[in-house]
Coordinates of C-alpha atoms in Angstrom, one line a residue:
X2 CA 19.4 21.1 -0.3
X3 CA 17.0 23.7 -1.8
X4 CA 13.2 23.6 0.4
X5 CA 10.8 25.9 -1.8
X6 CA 9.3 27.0 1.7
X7 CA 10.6 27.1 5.4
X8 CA 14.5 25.4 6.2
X9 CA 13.9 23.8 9.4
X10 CA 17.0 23.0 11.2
X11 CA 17.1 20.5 14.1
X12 CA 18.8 17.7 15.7
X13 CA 16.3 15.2 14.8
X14 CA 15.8 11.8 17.9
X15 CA 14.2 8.7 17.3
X16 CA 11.9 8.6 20.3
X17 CA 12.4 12.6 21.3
X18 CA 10.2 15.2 20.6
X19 CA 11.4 18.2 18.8
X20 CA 11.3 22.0 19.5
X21 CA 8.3 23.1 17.0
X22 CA 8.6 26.0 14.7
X23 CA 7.2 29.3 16.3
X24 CA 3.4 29.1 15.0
X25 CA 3.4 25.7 16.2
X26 CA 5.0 25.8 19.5
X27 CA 1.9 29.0 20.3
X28 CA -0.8 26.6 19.2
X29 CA 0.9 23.3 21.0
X30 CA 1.8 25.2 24.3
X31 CA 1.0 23.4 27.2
X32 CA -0.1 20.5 25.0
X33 CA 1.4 17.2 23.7
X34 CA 3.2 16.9 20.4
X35 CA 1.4 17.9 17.3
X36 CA -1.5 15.1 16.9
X37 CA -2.0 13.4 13.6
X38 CA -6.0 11.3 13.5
X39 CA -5.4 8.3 11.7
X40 CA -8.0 5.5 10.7
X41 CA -6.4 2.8 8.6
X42 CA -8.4 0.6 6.6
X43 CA -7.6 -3.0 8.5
X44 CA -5.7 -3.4 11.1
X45 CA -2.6 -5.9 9.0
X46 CA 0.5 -4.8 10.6
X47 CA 1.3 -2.6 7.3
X48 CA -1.7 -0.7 6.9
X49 CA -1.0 -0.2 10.9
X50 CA 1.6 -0.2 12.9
X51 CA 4.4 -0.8 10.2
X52 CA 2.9 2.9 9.1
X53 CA 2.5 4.8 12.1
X54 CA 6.0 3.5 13.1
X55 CA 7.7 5.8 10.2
X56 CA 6.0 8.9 11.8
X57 CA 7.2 7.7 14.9
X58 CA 10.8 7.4 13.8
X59 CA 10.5 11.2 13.1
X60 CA 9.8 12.1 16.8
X61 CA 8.3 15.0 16.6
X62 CA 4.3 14.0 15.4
X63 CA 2.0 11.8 17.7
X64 CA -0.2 9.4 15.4
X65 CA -3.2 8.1 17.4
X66 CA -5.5 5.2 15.9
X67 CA -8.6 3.5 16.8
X68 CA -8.3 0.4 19.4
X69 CA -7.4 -2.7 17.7
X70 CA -11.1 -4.4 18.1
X71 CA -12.7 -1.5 15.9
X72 CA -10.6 -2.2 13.1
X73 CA -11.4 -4.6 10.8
X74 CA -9.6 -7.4 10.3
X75 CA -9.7 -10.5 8.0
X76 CA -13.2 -12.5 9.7
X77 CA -14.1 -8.8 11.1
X78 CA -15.3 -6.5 8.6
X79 CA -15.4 -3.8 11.1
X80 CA -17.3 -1.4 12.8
X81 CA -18.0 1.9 11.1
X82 CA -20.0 3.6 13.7
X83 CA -17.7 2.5 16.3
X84 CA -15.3 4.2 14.1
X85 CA -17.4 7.8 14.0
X86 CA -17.7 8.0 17.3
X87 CA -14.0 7.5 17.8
X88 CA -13.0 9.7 15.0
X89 CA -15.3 12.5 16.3
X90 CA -14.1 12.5 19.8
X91 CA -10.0 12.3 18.8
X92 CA -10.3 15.0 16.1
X93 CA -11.0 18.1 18.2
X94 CA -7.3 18.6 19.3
X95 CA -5.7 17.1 16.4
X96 CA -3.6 18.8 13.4
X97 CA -4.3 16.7 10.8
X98 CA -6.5 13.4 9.6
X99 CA -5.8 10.7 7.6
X100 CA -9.0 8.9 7.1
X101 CA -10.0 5.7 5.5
X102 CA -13.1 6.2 3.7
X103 CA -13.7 2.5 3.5
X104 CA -14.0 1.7 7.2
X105 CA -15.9 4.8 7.4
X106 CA -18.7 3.7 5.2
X107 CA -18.1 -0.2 5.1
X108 CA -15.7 -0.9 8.6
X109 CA -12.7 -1.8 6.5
X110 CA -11.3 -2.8 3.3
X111 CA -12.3 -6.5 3.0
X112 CA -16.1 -4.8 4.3
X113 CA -15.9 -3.1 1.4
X114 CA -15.8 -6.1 -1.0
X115 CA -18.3 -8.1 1.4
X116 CA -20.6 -6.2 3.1
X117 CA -24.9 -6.9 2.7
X118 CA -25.2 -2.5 3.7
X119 CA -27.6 -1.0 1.5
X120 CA -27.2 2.1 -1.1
X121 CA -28.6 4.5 1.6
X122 CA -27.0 3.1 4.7
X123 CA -23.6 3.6 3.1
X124 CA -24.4 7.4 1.5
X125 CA -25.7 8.7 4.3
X126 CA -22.3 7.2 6.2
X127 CA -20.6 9.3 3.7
X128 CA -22.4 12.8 4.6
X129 CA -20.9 12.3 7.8
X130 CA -18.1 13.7 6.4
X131 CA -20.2 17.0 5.8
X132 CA -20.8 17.5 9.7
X133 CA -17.7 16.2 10.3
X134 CA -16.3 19.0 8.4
X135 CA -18.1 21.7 10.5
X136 CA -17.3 20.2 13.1
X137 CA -13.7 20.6 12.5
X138 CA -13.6 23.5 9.8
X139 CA -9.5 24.2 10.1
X140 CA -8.5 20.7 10.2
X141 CA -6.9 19.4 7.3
X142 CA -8.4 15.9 6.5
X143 CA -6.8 13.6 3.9
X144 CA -9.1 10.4 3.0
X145 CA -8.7 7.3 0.8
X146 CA -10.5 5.1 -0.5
X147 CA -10.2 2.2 -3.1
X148 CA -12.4 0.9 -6.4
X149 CA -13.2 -2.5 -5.8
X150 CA -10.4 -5.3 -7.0
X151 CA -10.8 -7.1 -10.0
X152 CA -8.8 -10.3 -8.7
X153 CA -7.8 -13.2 -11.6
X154 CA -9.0 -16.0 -10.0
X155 CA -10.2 -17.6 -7.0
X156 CA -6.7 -18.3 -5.2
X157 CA -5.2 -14.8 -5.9
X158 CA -8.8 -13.2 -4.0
X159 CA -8.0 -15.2 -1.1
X160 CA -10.6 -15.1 1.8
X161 CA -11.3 -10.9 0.6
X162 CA -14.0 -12.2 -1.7
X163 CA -17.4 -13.2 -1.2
X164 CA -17.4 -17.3 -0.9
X165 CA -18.4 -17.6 -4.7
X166 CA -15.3 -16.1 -5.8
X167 CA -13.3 -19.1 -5.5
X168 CA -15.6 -20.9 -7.7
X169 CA -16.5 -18.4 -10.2
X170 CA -13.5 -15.9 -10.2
X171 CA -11.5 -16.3 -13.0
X172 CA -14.8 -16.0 -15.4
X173 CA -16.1 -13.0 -13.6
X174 CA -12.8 -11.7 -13.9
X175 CA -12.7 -12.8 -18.0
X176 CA -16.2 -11.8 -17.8
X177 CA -15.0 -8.1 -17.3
X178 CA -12.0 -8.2 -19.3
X179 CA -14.1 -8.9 -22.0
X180 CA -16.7 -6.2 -21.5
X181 CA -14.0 -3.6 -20.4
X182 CA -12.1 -4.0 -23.6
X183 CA -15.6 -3.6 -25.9
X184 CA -15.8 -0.2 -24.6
X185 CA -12.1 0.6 -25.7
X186 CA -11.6 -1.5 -28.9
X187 CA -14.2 -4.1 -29.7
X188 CA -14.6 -7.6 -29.5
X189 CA -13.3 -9.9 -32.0
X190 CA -16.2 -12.8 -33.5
X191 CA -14.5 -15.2 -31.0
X192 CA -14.7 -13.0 -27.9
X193 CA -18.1 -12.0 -28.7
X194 CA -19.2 -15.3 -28.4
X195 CA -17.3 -16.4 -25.1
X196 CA -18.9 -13.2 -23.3
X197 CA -22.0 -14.1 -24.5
X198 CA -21.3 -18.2 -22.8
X199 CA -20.1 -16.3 -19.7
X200 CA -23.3 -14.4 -18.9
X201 CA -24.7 -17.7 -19.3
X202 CA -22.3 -19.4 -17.7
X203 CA -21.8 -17.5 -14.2
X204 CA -24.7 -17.9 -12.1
X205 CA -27.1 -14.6 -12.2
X206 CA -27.5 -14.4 -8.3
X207 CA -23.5 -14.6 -8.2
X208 CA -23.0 -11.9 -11.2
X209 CA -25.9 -9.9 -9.5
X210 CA -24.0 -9.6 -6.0
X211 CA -20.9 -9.2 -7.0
X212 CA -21.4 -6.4 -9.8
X213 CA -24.6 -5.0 -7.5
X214 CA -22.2 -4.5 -4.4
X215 CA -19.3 -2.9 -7.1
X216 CA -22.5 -0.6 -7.8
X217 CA -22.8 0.6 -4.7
X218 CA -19.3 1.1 -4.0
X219 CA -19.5 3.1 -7.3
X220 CA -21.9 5.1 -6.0
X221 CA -19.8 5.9 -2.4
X222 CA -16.8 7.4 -4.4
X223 CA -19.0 9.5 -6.8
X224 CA -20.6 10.6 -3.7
X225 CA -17.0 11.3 -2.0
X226 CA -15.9 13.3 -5.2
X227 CA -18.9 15.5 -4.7
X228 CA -17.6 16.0 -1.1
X229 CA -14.4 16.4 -2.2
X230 CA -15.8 19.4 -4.7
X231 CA -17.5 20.6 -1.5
X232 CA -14.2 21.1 0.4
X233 CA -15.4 18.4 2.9
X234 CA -11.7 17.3 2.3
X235 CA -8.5 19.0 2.0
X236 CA -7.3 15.9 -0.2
X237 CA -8.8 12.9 -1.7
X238 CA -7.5 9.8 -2.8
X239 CA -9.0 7.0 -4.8
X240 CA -6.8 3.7 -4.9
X241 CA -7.4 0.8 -7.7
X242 CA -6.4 -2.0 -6.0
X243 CA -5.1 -5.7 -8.0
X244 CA -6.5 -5.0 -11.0
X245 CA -5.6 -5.3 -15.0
X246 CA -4.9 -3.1 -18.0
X247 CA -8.6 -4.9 -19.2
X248 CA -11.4 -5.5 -15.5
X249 CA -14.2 -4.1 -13.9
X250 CA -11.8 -2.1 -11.6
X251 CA -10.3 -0.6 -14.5
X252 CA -14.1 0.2 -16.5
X253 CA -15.1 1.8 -13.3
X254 CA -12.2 3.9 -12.8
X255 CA -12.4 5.8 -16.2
X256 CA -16.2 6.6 -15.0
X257 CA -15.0 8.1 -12.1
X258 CA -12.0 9.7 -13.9
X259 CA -14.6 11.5 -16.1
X260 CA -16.8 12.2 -12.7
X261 CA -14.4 14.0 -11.1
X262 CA -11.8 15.3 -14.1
X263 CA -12.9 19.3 -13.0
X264 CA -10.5 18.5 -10.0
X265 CA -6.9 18.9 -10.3
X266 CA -4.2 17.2 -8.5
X267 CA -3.8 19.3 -6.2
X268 CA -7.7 18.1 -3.9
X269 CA -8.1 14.5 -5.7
X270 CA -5.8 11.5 -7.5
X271 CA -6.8 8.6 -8.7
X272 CA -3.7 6.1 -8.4
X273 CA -3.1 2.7 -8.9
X274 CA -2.4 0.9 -5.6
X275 CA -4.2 1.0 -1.9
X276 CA -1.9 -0.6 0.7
X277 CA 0.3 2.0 0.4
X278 CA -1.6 5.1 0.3
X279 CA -2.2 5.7 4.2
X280 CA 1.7 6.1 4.1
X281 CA 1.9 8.6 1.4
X282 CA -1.0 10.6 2.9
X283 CA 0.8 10.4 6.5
X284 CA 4.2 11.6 4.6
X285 CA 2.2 14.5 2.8
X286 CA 0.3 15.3 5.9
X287 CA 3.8 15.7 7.8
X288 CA 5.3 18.0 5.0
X289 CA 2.1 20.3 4.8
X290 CA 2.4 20.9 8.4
X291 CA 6.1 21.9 8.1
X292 CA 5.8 23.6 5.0
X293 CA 8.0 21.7 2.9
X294 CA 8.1 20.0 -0.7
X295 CA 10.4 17.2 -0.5
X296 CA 12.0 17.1 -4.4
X297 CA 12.6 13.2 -5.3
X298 CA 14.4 12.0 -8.6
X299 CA 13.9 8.3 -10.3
X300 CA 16.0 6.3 -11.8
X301 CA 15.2 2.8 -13.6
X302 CA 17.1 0.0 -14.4
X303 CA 17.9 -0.1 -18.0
X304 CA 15.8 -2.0 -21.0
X305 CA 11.8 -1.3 -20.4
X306 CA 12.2 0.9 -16.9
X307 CA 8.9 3.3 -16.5
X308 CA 7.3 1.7 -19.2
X309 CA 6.6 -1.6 -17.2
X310 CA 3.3 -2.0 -16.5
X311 CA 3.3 -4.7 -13.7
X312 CA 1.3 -7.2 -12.8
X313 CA -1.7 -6.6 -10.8
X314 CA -1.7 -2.8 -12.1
X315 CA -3.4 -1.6 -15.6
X316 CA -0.8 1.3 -16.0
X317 CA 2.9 1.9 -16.9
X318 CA 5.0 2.0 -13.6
X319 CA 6.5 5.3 -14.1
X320 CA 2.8 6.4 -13.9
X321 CA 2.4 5.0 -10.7
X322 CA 5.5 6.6 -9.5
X323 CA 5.2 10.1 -10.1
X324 CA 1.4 9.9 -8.9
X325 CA 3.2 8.2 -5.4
X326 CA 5.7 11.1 -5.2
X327 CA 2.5 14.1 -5.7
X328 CA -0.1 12.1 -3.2
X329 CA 3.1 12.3 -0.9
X330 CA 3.2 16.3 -1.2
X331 CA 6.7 15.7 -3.0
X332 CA 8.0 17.1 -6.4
X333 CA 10.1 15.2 -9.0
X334 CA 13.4 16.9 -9.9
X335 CA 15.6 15.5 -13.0
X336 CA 19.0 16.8 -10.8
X337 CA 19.6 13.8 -8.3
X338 CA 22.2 16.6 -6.9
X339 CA 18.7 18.7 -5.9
X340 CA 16.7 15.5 -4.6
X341 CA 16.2 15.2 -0.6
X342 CA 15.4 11.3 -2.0
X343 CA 16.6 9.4 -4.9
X344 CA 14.3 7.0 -6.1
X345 CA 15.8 3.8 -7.3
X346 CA 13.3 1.5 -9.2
X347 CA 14.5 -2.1 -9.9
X348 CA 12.6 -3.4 -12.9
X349 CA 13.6 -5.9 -15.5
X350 CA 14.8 -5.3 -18.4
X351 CA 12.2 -7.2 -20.3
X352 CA 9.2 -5.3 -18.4
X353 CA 8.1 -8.2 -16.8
X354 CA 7.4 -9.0 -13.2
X355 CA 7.0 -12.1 -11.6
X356 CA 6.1 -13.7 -8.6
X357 CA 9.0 -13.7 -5.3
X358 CA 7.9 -17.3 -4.8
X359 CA 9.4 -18.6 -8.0
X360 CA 11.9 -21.2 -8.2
X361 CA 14.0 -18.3 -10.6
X362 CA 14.3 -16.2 -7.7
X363 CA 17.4 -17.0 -6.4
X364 CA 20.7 -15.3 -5.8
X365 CA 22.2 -15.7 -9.4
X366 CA 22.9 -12.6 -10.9
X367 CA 20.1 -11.8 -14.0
X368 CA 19.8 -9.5 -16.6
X369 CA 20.5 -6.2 -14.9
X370 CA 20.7 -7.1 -11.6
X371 CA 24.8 -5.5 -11.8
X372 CA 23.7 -3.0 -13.4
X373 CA 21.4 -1.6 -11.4
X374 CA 23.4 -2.4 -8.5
X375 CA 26.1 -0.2 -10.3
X376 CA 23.5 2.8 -10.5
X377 CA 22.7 2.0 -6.4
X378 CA 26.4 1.9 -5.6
X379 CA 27.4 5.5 -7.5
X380 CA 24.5 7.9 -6.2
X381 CA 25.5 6.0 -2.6
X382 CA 29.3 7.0 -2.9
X383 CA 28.2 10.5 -4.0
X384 CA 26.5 11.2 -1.1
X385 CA 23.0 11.0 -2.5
X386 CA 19.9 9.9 0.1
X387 CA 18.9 6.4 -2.1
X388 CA 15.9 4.2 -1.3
X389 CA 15.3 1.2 -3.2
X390 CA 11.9 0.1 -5.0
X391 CA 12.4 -3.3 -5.7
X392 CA 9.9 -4.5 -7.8
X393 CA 11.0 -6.9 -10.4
X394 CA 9.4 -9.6 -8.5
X395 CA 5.6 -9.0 -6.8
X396 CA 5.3 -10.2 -3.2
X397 CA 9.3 -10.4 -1.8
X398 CA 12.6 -9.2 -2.9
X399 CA 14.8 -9.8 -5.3
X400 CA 17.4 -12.1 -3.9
X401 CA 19.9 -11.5 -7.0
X402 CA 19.5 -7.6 -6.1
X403 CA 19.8 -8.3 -2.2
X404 CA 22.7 -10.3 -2.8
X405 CA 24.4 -7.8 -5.0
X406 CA 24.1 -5.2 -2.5
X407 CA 25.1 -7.2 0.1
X408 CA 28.3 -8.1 -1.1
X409 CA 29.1 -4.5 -1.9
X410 CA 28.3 -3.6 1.5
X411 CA 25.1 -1.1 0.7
X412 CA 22.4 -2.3 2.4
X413 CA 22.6 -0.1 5.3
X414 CA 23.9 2.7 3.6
X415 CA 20.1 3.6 2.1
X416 CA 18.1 5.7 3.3
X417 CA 15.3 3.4 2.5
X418 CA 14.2 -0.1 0.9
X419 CA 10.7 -1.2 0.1
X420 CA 10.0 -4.8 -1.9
X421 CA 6.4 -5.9 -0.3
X422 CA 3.3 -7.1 -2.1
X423 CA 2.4 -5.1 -5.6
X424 CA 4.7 -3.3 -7.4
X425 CA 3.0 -0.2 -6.1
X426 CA 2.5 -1.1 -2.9
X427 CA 6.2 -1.0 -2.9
X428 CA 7.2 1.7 -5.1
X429 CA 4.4 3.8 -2.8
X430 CA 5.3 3.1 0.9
X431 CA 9.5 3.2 -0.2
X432 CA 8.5 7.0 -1.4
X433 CA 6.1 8.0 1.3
X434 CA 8.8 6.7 4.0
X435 CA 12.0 8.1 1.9
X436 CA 10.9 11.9 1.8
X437 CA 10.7 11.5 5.3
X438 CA 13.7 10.0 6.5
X439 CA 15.9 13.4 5.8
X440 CA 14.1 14.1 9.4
X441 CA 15.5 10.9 11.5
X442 CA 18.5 9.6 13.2
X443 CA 20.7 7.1 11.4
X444 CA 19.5 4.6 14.1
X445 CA 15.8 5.0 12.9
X446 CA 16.6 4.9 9.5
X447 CA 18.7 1.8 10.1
X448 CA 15.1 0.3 11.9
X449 CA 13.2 1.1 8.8
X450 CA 15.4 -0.6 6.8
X451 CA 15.8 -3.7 9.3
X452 CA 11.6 -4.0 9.3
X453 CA 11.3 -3.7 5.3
X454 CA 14.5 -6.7 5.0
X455 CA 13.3 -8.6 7.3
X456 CA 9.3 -8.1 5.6
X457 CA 9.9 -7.8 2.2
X458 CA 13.5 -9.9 1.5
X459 CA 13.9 -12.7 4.4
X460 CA 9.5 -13.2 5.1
X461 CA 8.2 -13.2 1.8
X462 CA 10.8 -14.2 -0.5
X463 CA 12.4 -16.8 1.4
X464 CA 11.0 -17.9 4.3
X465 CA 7.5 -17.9 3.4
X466 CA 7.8 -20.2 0.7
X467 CA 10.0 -22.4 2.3
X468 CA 7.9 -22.7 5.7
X469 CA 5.0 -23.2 3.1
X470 CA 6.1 -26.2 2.0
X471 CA 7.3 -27.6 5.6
X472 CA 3.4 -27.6 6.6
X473 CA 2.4 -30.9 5.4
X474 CA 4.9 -32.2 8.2
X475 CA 3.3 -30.3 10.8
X476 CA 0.6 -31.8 13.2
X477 CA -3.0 -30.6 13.0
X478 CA -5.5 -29.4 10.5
X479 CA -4.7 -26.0 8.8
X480 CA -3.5 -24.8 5.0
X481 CA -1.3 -21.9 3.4
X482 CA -4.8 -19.7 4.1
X483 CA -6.2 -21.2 7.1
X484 CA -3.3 -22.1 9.6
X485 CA -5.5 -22.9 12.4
X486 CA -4.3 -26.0 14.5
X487 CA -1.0 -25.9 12.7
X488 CA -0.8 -21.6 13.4
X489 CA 1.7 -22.0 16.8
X490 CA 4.0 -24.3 14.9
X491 CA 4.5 -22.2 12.0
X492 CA 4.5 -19.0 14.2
X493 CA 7.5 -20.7 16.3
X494 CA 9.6 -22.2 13.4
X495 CA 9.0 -19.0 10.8
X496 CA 10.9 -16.8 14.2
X497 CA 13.7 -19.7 13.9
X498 CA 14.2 -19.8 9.9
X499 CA 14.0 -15.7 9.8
X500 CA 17.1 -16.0 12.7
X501 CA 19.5 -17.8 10.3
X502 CA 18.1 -16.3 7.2
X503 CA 19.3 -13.2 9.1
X504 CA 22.4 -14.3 10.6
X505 CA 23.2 -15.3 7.4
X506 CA 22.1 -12.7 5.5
X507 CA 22.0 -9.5 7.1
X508 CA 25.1 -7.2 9.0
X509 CA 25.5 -7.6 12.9
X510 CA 22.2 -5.7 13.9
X511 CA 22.4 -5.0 17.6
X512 CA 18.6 -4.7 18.1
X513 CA 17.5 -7.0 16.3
X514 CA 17.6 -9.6 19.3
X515 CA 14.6 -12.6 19.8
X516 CA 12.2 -12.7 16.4
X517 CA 8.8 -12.9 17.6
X518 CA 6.5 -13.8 14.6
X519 CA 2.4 -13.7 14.4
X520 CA 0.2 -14.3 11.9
X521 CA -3.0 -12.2 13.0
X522 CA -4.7 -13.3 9.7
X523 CA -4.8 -16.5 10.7
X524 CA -2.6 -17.2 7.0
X525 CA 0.8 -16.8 6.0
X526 CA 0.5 -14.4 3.4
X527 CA 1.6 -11.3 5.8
X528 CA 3.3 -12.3 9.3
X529 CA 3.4 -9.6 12.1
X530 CA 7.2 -9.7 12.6
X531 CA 8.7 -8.4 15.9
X532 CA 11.9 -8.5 16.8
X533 CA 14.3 -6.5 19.5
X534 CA 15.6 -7.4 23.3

């Protein structure tokens, strides 16, 4: 395959270091393996672990993070000078930083959406990154950070919201709609008079936190932009998490769009998505230090393809795909005979998407589904590296798709699978992981691809929503969002129902031996999944 810069040749191990190119082996002598700084922004098993483990499927980077207790979690919003003081003693020796700018000025993702920090507290958090930078002048630093959500209503927020929210969402959330869309079109007589009830309607202390906290967050990323203009950061990333064509999410990101529009692509994105980006900056951060520009090609499924715009996004997917594959230091090709990864994007037809959980979600063929499966089967037997963004349904797999491969015997012959949470979530960590599979064993690939089925196509589209609906049986107090009393129960019979799903399901797997399953959110929307002898 043609690399625009270096070929690097070598016998890549899963758990093995690798000899380093020349200039690396003089700066690394005597040292560990090449040191990659990351600070994710929560410490879920996917913004963590699940991450780091790609990079350590390649063998040849060491990706430290902060302990566990600095990292904020779903009740712990974190601890951003904690944080500093971590990420200013690890960076000395280290060849690269992914940072999360959102732990850095709030402690962690959620903190940004519920933190009671002033305007000045969190500014002067972000010119840190100022001294950090001279600090550490030759160190390339890629950071991320998100605009605030704009969630629907109450239930899709979750615990991530101030308490409010699950009263009030669904009209702040209309409330913005509405106000978004007069800047772009107009109101019609009708919506003009529901805004007006809604700013009547929605209490003024619970408008006044929610939009005066979004305010300061707005604030942050301007400042961040101005740091990015500053060269404060080799690479900047600002992720629009759930959001809609119409929300405050989306309002704010065309101000910021305009703020910082004098940078091009190559220092700053703004991208739908946030779950996923740690992963696409860790896959560009690898392929800057090895000098190489992975080329990726995409292919839809037939009917509306790129030109779905999912749910929980406000732009067309094939957007959100080609911004993925430049945040992950790739290029897009339009010869899959040229790609090191081809990108295979499982839509509907209809450009819909709906939710894994649904009763429709079963393992009946659809509209499509062969099809696709015919376009996964013939870049497979022509030898082409395929991964898999399965995103007709949000939150799980497609059993219809899963089932189709399965039967023709394809699921192991990826190179990589992704069907988690958003569509870009997936569509992001399946391209930031692909590009760098070319540099791992088949046994690590085959990991990657175990950890994403067992995630993404036996935990949230099958076993979640049955165990859901087993929890009424279950001793104890505790809910779908708060397990509590009920959490070791679940926890034991989730590990037992992902066993047959598997056995069932899934090729022999040698390793993948006694399930262990957590749920360190105390809910059962993301498990912590461990399985092996």
């Amino acid at each position: 395959m043609k690399k625009i810069f270096i070929l690097i040749t070598a016998i890549l191990c899963c758990n093995a270091a690798l000899a380093a190119t020349p200039a690396e082996a003089r700066r690394h002598a005597g040292t560990s393996l090449p040191k990659i700084v990351f600070v994710p922004h929560d410490n879920r098993p996917i913004s963590n672990r699940q991450t780091v483990d790609v990079i350590k499927k390649i063998g040849n980077y060491m990706v430290v993070t902060p302990p566990y207790e600095y990292l904020g979690g779903r009740d712990n919003l974190g601890n951003p000078e904690r944080l500093w003081e971590w990420l200013d003693e690890n960076a000395e020796d280290a060849q690269a930083a992914i940072i999360s700018s959102d732990s850095m000025l709030y402690g962690s993702l959620v903190g940004s959406r519920k933190h009671n920090h002033n305007e000045k507290e969190i500014l002067n958090r972000a010119e840190r990154f100022k001294t950090f930078r001279k600090k550490n002048p030759k160190l390339p630093v890629y950071a991320f950070g998100s605009i605030m959500r704009t969630p629907k209503d109450g239930a899709s927020a979750g615990v991530e919201e101030p308490d409010y929210y699950a009263q009030y969402g669904a009209d702040i959330f209309r409330y913005t709609l509405l106000r978004d869309k007069e800047t772009e079109e107009g109101l019609t007589r009708r919506e003009k008079k529901e805004f007006e009830f809604l700013q009547r309607f929605i209490p003024q202390d619970v408008l006044g936190d929610w939009l005066g906290r979004r305010a300061k967050n707005l604030a942050a990323n301007k400042k961040l932009l101005d740091l990015t203009k500053s060269n404060a950061f080799n690479y900047f990333v600002l992720g629009k998490d759930d959001n809609a064509p119409y929300s405050q999410t989306h309002l704010e990101s065309k101000e910021l769009s305009e703020y910082g529009k004098n940078l091009d692509k190559t220092r700053y994105q703004s991208m739908a998505g946030i779950d996923e980006i740690a992963m696409l900056l860790l896959a560009r951060s690898v392929n800057d230090m090895r000098r190489e520009v992975p080329f990726v090609y995409v292919r839809y499924n037939w009917g509306r393809g790129e030109n779905t715009v999912p749910t929980y996004s406000d732009e067309k997917i094939g957007k959100s795909v080609t911004d993925a594959i430049t945040a992950a230091g790739a290029m897009r090709v339009s010869d899959p005979a040229k790609a090191d990864l081809v990108v295979a994007v499982n839509t509907n037809p209809n450009g819909k998407t709906y939710e894994a959980g649904y009763l429709s979600n079963d393992t009946a063929p659809r509209e499509g589904t062969k099809y696709f499966a015919d376009i996964v089967e013939n870049y497979v037997n022509n030898g082409r590296p395929v991964g898999v963004a399965d995103i007709a349904y949000a939150n799980g797999g497609d059993n219809a798709l899963m089932e189709e491969l399965k039967k023709r015997d394809l699921l192991f012959k990826l190179r990589a699978y992704s069907g988690w949470n958003t569509a870009t979530n997936s569509t992001g960590f399946l391209i930031g992981s692909g590009v760098l599979t070319k540099y791992m064993t088949k046994n690590c690939v085959t990991d990657l691809l175990m950890t994403r089925y067992m995630e993404d196509w036996a935990y949230q589209a099958n076993v979640r929503t049955a165990m859901s609906r087993q929890l009424t049986w279950l001793r104890g107090e505790g809910v779908y969002a708060n397990l509590n009393g009920k959490r070791k129960a679940v926890e034991t019979r989730t590990a037992t129902m992902l066993g047959r799903f598997a056995a069932d399901n899934i090729p022999s797997y040698d390793k993948l031996g006694k399930i262990e399953v957590t749920f360190p959110w105390n809910r059962m929307f993301e498990a912590d999944i461990v399985f092996g002898d």
